Amino acid sequence: MHVLLSNDDGIMAAGLRALYAALVEAGHTVAAVAPLRQQSGVGHSLTVFEPLRTRVIEEPGFSGIGVHGTPTDCVKLGLGALCGRRPDLVMAGINLGPNVGPDIFYSGTVGAAAEAAHDGVPSMAISHADHSGRQDLTAHARHAVALAESIDWKKLPARRVLNLNYPEGDLPKGEVRVCPQSDAVWRNIYDRREDPRGDPYWWLTGDVPRESIRPGTDKALLAGGHITLTPLRFEYTDDAALAALSGMELAPRG
């Protein structure tokens, strides 16, 4: 396969490098196009009022293009100008930290994969639950590549993202658990502080209440040490609400 590789942790990130090496080792050709700086939490944001500048990265065992932009910028630019040929697959990751449940809405890694899906390219977002960056992800990367090779992408509906998450620690044994996304949400906690001038600022912390996580969902299974795979779609029309609205008399008075 010809694979476009991106992420949101940046082109120097160990997770992206591990995935690049695993793809090359498996005999695939890789075009790595990723942000030049950390872009976690930017979701599906796009640069529209500034030019996109790039830098070629050439190192032993790695070749790629760094972009002064978001993960979505990287995939759009890769597909539209940099890849040379249309890729067979887009892989985004391996992200440091999980992207399950509510994280999916904010993730630049998922945003990169979603952009490829919108363009009709099969795509996979890959994340690892360890935030430290000290974990050797070689085995995880090889597993992700082998999984991508084993999937019959033509049997999946169009414009879908496969969201793959690995639990903390070494690669676990056992099957990949195909599961739905958790509908739990973050409980936002803002830590109020003051800068040296005495002016206030706020730092977002918070958590997802454990009791709000339904069993059998991605967040619950990942916490239990399982590899999770969740198919995602980004078609936002709500059929139930559409039907409800269609039955209403929408004629505001005034």
Short mmCIF file of C-alpha atoms in Angstrom, two decimals:
data_model
loop_
_atom_site.label_atom_id
_atom_site.label_comp_id
_atom_site.label_asym_id
_atom_site.label_seq_id
_atom_site.Cartn_x
_atom_site.Cartn_y
_atom_site.Cartn_z
CA MET A 1 0.00 0.00 0.00
CA HIS A 2 0.89 3.64 -0.36
CA VAL A 3 0.17 5.22 3.04
CA LEU A 4 -0.12 8.86 4.05
CA LEU A 5 1.01 9.14 7.67
CA SER A 6 0.21 12.03 10.01
CA ASN A 7 -0.50 12.81 13.68
CA ASP A 8 -1.10 15.66 16.12
CA ASP A 9 1.94 15.20 18.39
CA GLY A 10 4.29 16.48 15.69
CA ILE A 11 6.62 15.00 13.12
CA MET A 12 9.33 14.35 15.72
CA ALA A 13 7.02 12.24 17.91
CA ALA A 14 8.13 8.70 18.77
CA GLY A 15 4.71 7.25 17.97
CA LEU A 16 4.76 8.53 14.40
CA ARG A 17 8.34 7.33 13.92
CA ALA A 18 7.43 3.85 15.21
CA LEU A 19 4.50 3.63 12.81
CA TYR A 20 6.64 4.86 9.92
CA ALA A 21 9.27 2.18 10.62
CA ALA A 22 6.64 -0.56 10.91
CA LEU A 23 5.05 0.43 7.59
CA VAL A 24 8.39 0.45 5.78
CA GLU A 25 9.37 -2.85 7.41
CA ALA A 26 6.12 -4.37 6.09
CA GLY A 27 6.96 -3.25 2.55
CA HIS A 28 4.64 -0.27 2.20
CA THR A 29 5.59 3.14 0.81
CA VAL A 30 5.02 6.03 3.20
CA ALA A 31 4.49 9.76 2.79
CA ALA A 32 4.80 11.33 6.23
CA VAL A 33 3.18 14.77 6.47
CA ALA A 34 2.77 15.98 10.05
CA PRO A 35 2.76 19.18 12.11
CA LEU A 36 6.06 20.73 13.07
CA ARG A 37 4.82 21.39 16.60
CA GLN A 38 2.46 19.84 19.11
CA GLN A 39 -1.17 20.10 17.98
CA SER A 40 -3.07 18.00 20.53
CA GLY A 41 -6.64 19.11 21.15
CA VAL A 42 -7.08 21.08 17.92
CA GLY A 43 -9.72 18.65 16.62
CA HIS A 44 -10.62 19.19 12.97
CA SER A 45 -9.44 22.80 12.80
CA LEU A 46 -8.13 24.24 9.55
CA THR A 47 -5.78 27.10 8.67
CA VAL A 48 -7.50 29.55 6.32
CA PHE A 49 -6.04 33.02 6.98
CA GLU A 50 -2.34 32.17 6.83
CA PRO A 51 -0.15 30.35 4.30
CA LEU A 52 1.06 26.83 5.05
CA ARG A 53 4.83 26.57 5.16
CA THR A 54 6.69 23.27 5.14
CA ARG A 55 10.07 21.84 6.00
CA VAL A 56 11.58 18.64 4.64
CA ILE A 57 12.87 16.30 7.35
CA GLU A 58 15.53 13.85 6.21
CA GLU A 59 17.12 11.59 8.81
CA PRO A 60 18.56 8.06 8.80
CA GLY A 61 15.57 5.75 8.49
CA PHE A 62 13.03 8.55 8.15
CA SER A 63 11.84 11.00 5.52
CA GLY A 64 8.91 13.35 5.88
CA ILE A 65 7.49 16.84 5.55
CA GLY A 66 6.77 19.01 8.55
CA VAL A 67 3.96 21.55 8.22
CA HIS A 68 3.39 24.76 10.16
CA GLY A 69 -0.27 23.91 10.55
CA THR A 70 -2.86 21.57 12.03
CA PRO A 71 -3.25 17.82 11.46
CA THR A 72 -6.18 18.55 9.12
CA ASP A 73 -3.94 20.94 7.18
CA CYS A 74 -1.35 18.18 6.87
CA VAL A 75 -3.78 15.64 5.43
CA LYS A 76 -5.44 18.13 3.08
CA LEU A 77 -2.05 19.36 1.87
CA GLY A 78 -0.75 15.82 1.56
CA LEU A 79 -3.74 14.67 -0.48
CA GLY A 80 -3.93 17.83 -2.57
CA ALA A 81 -0.30 18.66 -3.27
CA LEU A 82 2.46 16.68 -1.58
CA CYS A 83 1.81 12.95 -1.94
CA GLY A 84 2.26 12.69 -5.69
CA ARG A 85 -0.25 9.86 -5.87
CA ARG A 86 -3.46 9.20 -4.02
CA PRO A 87 -2.79 7.01 -0.97
CA ASP A 88 -4.51 3.69 -0.38
CA LEU A 89 -4.74 4.43 3.32
CA VAL A 90 -4.23 7.28 5.78
CA MET A 91 -2.93 6.42 9.24
CA ALA A 92 -2.79 9.01 12.04
CA GLY A 93 -0.72 8.29 15.15
CA ILE A 94 0.48 6.71 17.23
CA ASN A 95 -0.93 9.34 19.58
CA LEU A 96 0.36 9.75 23.12
CA GLY A 97 -2.72 9.36 25.30
CA PRO A 98 -6.02 7.66 24.51
CA ASN A 99 -8.66 8.94 22.12
CA VAL A 100 -11.83 7.30 23.39
CA GLY A 101 -15.22 8.59 24.50
CA PRO A 102 -15.29 12.41 24.66
CA ASP A 103 -11.61 12.69 23.64
CA ILE A 104 -12.63 11.89 20.05
CA PHE A 105 -14.32 15.29 19.64
CA TYR A 106 -11.13 17.19 20.50
CA SER A 107 -8.44 14.94 19.05
CA GLY A 108 -6.25 16.26 16.25
CA THR A 109 -5.25 12.67 15.50
CA VAL A 110 -8.88 11.70 14.88
CA GLY A 111 -9.33 15.00 13.00
CA ALA A 112 -6.54 14.05 10.60
CA ALA A 113 -8.10 10.64 9.96
CA ALA A 114 -11.56 12.19 9.55
CA GLU A 115 -10.26 14.57 6.90
CA ALA A 116 -9.03 11.62 4.87
CA ALA A 117 -12.36 9.86 5.31
CA HIS A 118 -14.20 12.94 4.04
CA ASP A 119 -12.07 12.70 0.90
CA GLY A 120 -12.99 9.04 0.46
CA VAL A 121 -9.67 7.57 1.61
CA PRO A 122 -9.76 4.66 4.10
CA SER A 123 -8.36 5.92 7.37
CA MET A 124 -7.31 4.79 10.81
CA ALA A 125 -6.53 6.79 13.96
CA ILE A 126 -4.17 5.03 16.40
CA SER A 127 -3.55 5.99 20.03
CA HIS A 128 -1.81 4.60 23.11
CA ALA A 129 -3.13 5.28 26.61
CA ASP A 130 0.29 6.16 28.06
CA HIS A 131 0.92 9.93 28.09
CA SER A 132 4.55 9.71 29.20
CA GLY A 133 6.20 9.04 25.85
CA ARG A 134 8.61 6.58 27.48
CA GLN A 135 6.92 3.43 26.17
CA ASP A 136 8.57 1.58 23.27
CA LEU A 137 5.79 1.47 20.67
CA THR A 138 7.51 -0.82 18.16
CA ALA A 139 5.24 -3.78 18.89
CA HIS A 140 2.13 -1.59 18.91
CA ALA A 141 3.07 -0.09 15.55
CA ARG A 142 3.64 -3.51 13.99
CA HIS A 143 0.32 -4.68 15.37
CA ALA A 144 -1.49 -1.63 13.94
CA VAL A 145 0.03 -2.19 10.50
CA ALA A 146 -0.86 -5.89 10.54
CA LEU A 147 -4.40 -5.00 11.60
CA ALA A 148 -4.73 -2.47 8.77
CA GLU A 149 -3.53 -5.13 6.32
CA SER A 150 -6.09 -7.64 7.58
CA ILE A 151 -9.13 -5.38 7.20
CA ASP A 152 -11.23 -5.66 4.05
CA TRP A 153 -11.67 -1.93 3.63
CA LYS A 154 -14.01 -2.31 0.66
CA LYS A 155 -16.62 -3.95 2.91
CA LEU A 156 -16.79 -0.93 5.21
CA PRO A 157 -19.22 1.92 4.52
CA ALA A 158 -17.69 4.98 2.88
CA ARG A 159 -16.30 7.90 4.86
CA ARG A 160 -15.57 6.02 8.06
CA VAL A 161 -12.64 6.22 10.48
CA LEU A 162 -11.43 3.20 12.40
CA ASN A 163 -10.34 4.43 15.82
CA LEU A 164 -7.78 2.07 17.37
CA ASN A 165 -6.63 2.42 20.98
CA TYR A 166 -4.01 0.49 22.95
CA PRO A 167 -4.07 0.29 26.76
CA GLU A 168 -1.16 1.42 28.90
CA GLY A 169 1.91 -0.82 29.06
CA ASP A 170 3.17 -3.45 26.67
CA LEU A 171 1.10 -4.80 23.81
CA PRO A 172 -1.55 -7.05 25.39
CA LYS A 173 -2.37 -10.49 24.10
CA GLY A 174 -5.87 -11.27 22.94
CA GLU A 175 -8.31 -10.13 20.32
CA VAL A 176 -9.07 -6.57 19.37
CA ARG A 177 -12.42 -5.59 20.93
CA VAL A 178 -14.76 -3.93 18.42
CA CYS A 179 -16.95 -1.62 20.48
CA PRO A 180 -18.99 1.60 20.51
CA GLN A 181 -17.76 4.99 21.65
CA SER A 182 -18.51 5.89 25.25
CA ASP A 183 -21.08 8.67 25.67
CA ALA A 184 -19.53 9.83 28.95
CA VAL A 185 -18.47 13.48 29.05
CA TRP A 186 -15.74 15.43 30.78
CA ARG A 187 -16.41 17.11 34.11
CA ASN A 188 -14.61 20.40 33.52
CA ILE A 189 -12.56 21.81 36.37
CA TYR A 190 -10.75 25.10 35.86
CA ASP A 191 -7.89 25.87 38.22
CA ARG A 192 -7.81 29.64 38.78
CA ARG A 193 -4.34 31.10 39.20
CA GLU A 194 -2.65 34.48 39.02
CA ASP A 195 0.25 35.59 36.87
CA PRO A 196 3.16 37.66 38.30
CA ARG A 197 1.14 40.84 37.68
CA GLY A 198 -1.76 39.56 39.74
CA ASP A 199 -4.04 39.03 36.74
CA PRO A 200 -6.12 35.83 36.79
CA TYR A 201 -5.86 32.95 34.34
CA TRP A 202 -7.46 29.52 34.25
CA TRP A 203 -5.95 26.09 33.58
CA LEU A 204 -8.29 23.33 32.41
CA THR A 205 -8.12 20.06 34.35
CA GLY A 206 -11.05 17.76 35.12
CA ASP A 207 -11.95 14.12 34.63
CA VAL A 208 -14.62 11.75 33.33
CA PRO A 209 -16.71 10.44 36.25
CA ARG A 210 -16.22 6.68 36.43
CA GLU A 211 -19.92 6.04 37.10
CA SER A 212 -20.83 7.69 33.78
CA ILE A 213 -18.83 5.19 31.69
CA ARG A 214 -21.05 2.42 30.33
CA PRO A 215 -19.61 -1.15 30.33
CA GLY A 216 -18.68 -2.47 26.92
CA THR A 217 -17.76 0.94 25.50
CA ASP A 218 -14.31 1.98 24.30
CA LYS A 219 -13.37 3.87 27.46
CA ALA A 220 -14.42 1.02 29.76
CA LEU A 221 -12.71 -1.71 27.74
CA LEU A 222 -9.50 0.30 27.33
CA ALA A 223 -9.34 0.85 31.09
CA GLY A 224 -9.73 -2.91 31.48
CA GLY A 225 -6.57 -3.55 29.46
CA HIS A 226 -8.15 -4.34 26.07
CA ILE A 227 -7.25 -3.10 22.60
CA THR A 228 -10.31 -1.29 21.26
CA LEU A 229 -11.47 -0.59 17.72
CA THR A 230 -14.40 1.75 17.13
CA PRO A 231 -15.76 2.69 13.70
CA LEU A 232 -16.62 6.39 13.56
CA ARG A 233 -18.71 8.38 11.14
CA PHE A 234 -18.93 12.15 10.80
CA GLU A 235 -22.34 12.57 9.22
CA TYR A 236 -24.04 14.87 11.68
CA THR A 237 -27.65 14.76 10.47
CA ASP A 238 -29.84 13.42 13.29
CA ASP A 239 -32.54 11.30 11.64
CA ALA A 240 -34.69 11.11 14.77
CA ALA A 241 -34.63 14.89 15.27
CA LEU A 242 -35.18 15.38 11.54
CA ALA A 243 -38.36 13.31 11.75
CA ALA A 244 -39.50 15.15 14.88
CA LEU A 245 -38.93 18.57 13.30
CA SER A 246 -40.69 17.50 10.11
CA GLY A 247 -43.83 16.88 12.16
CA MET A 248 -43.84 20.32 13.72
CA GLU A 249 -45.51 23.47 12.44
CA LEU A 250 -42.52 25.76 12.11
CA ALA A 251 -44.14 29.12 11.46
CA PRO A 252 -42.90 31.62 14.06
CA ARG A 253 -45.33 34.43 14.81
CA GLY A 254 -44.14 37.98 14.66
#
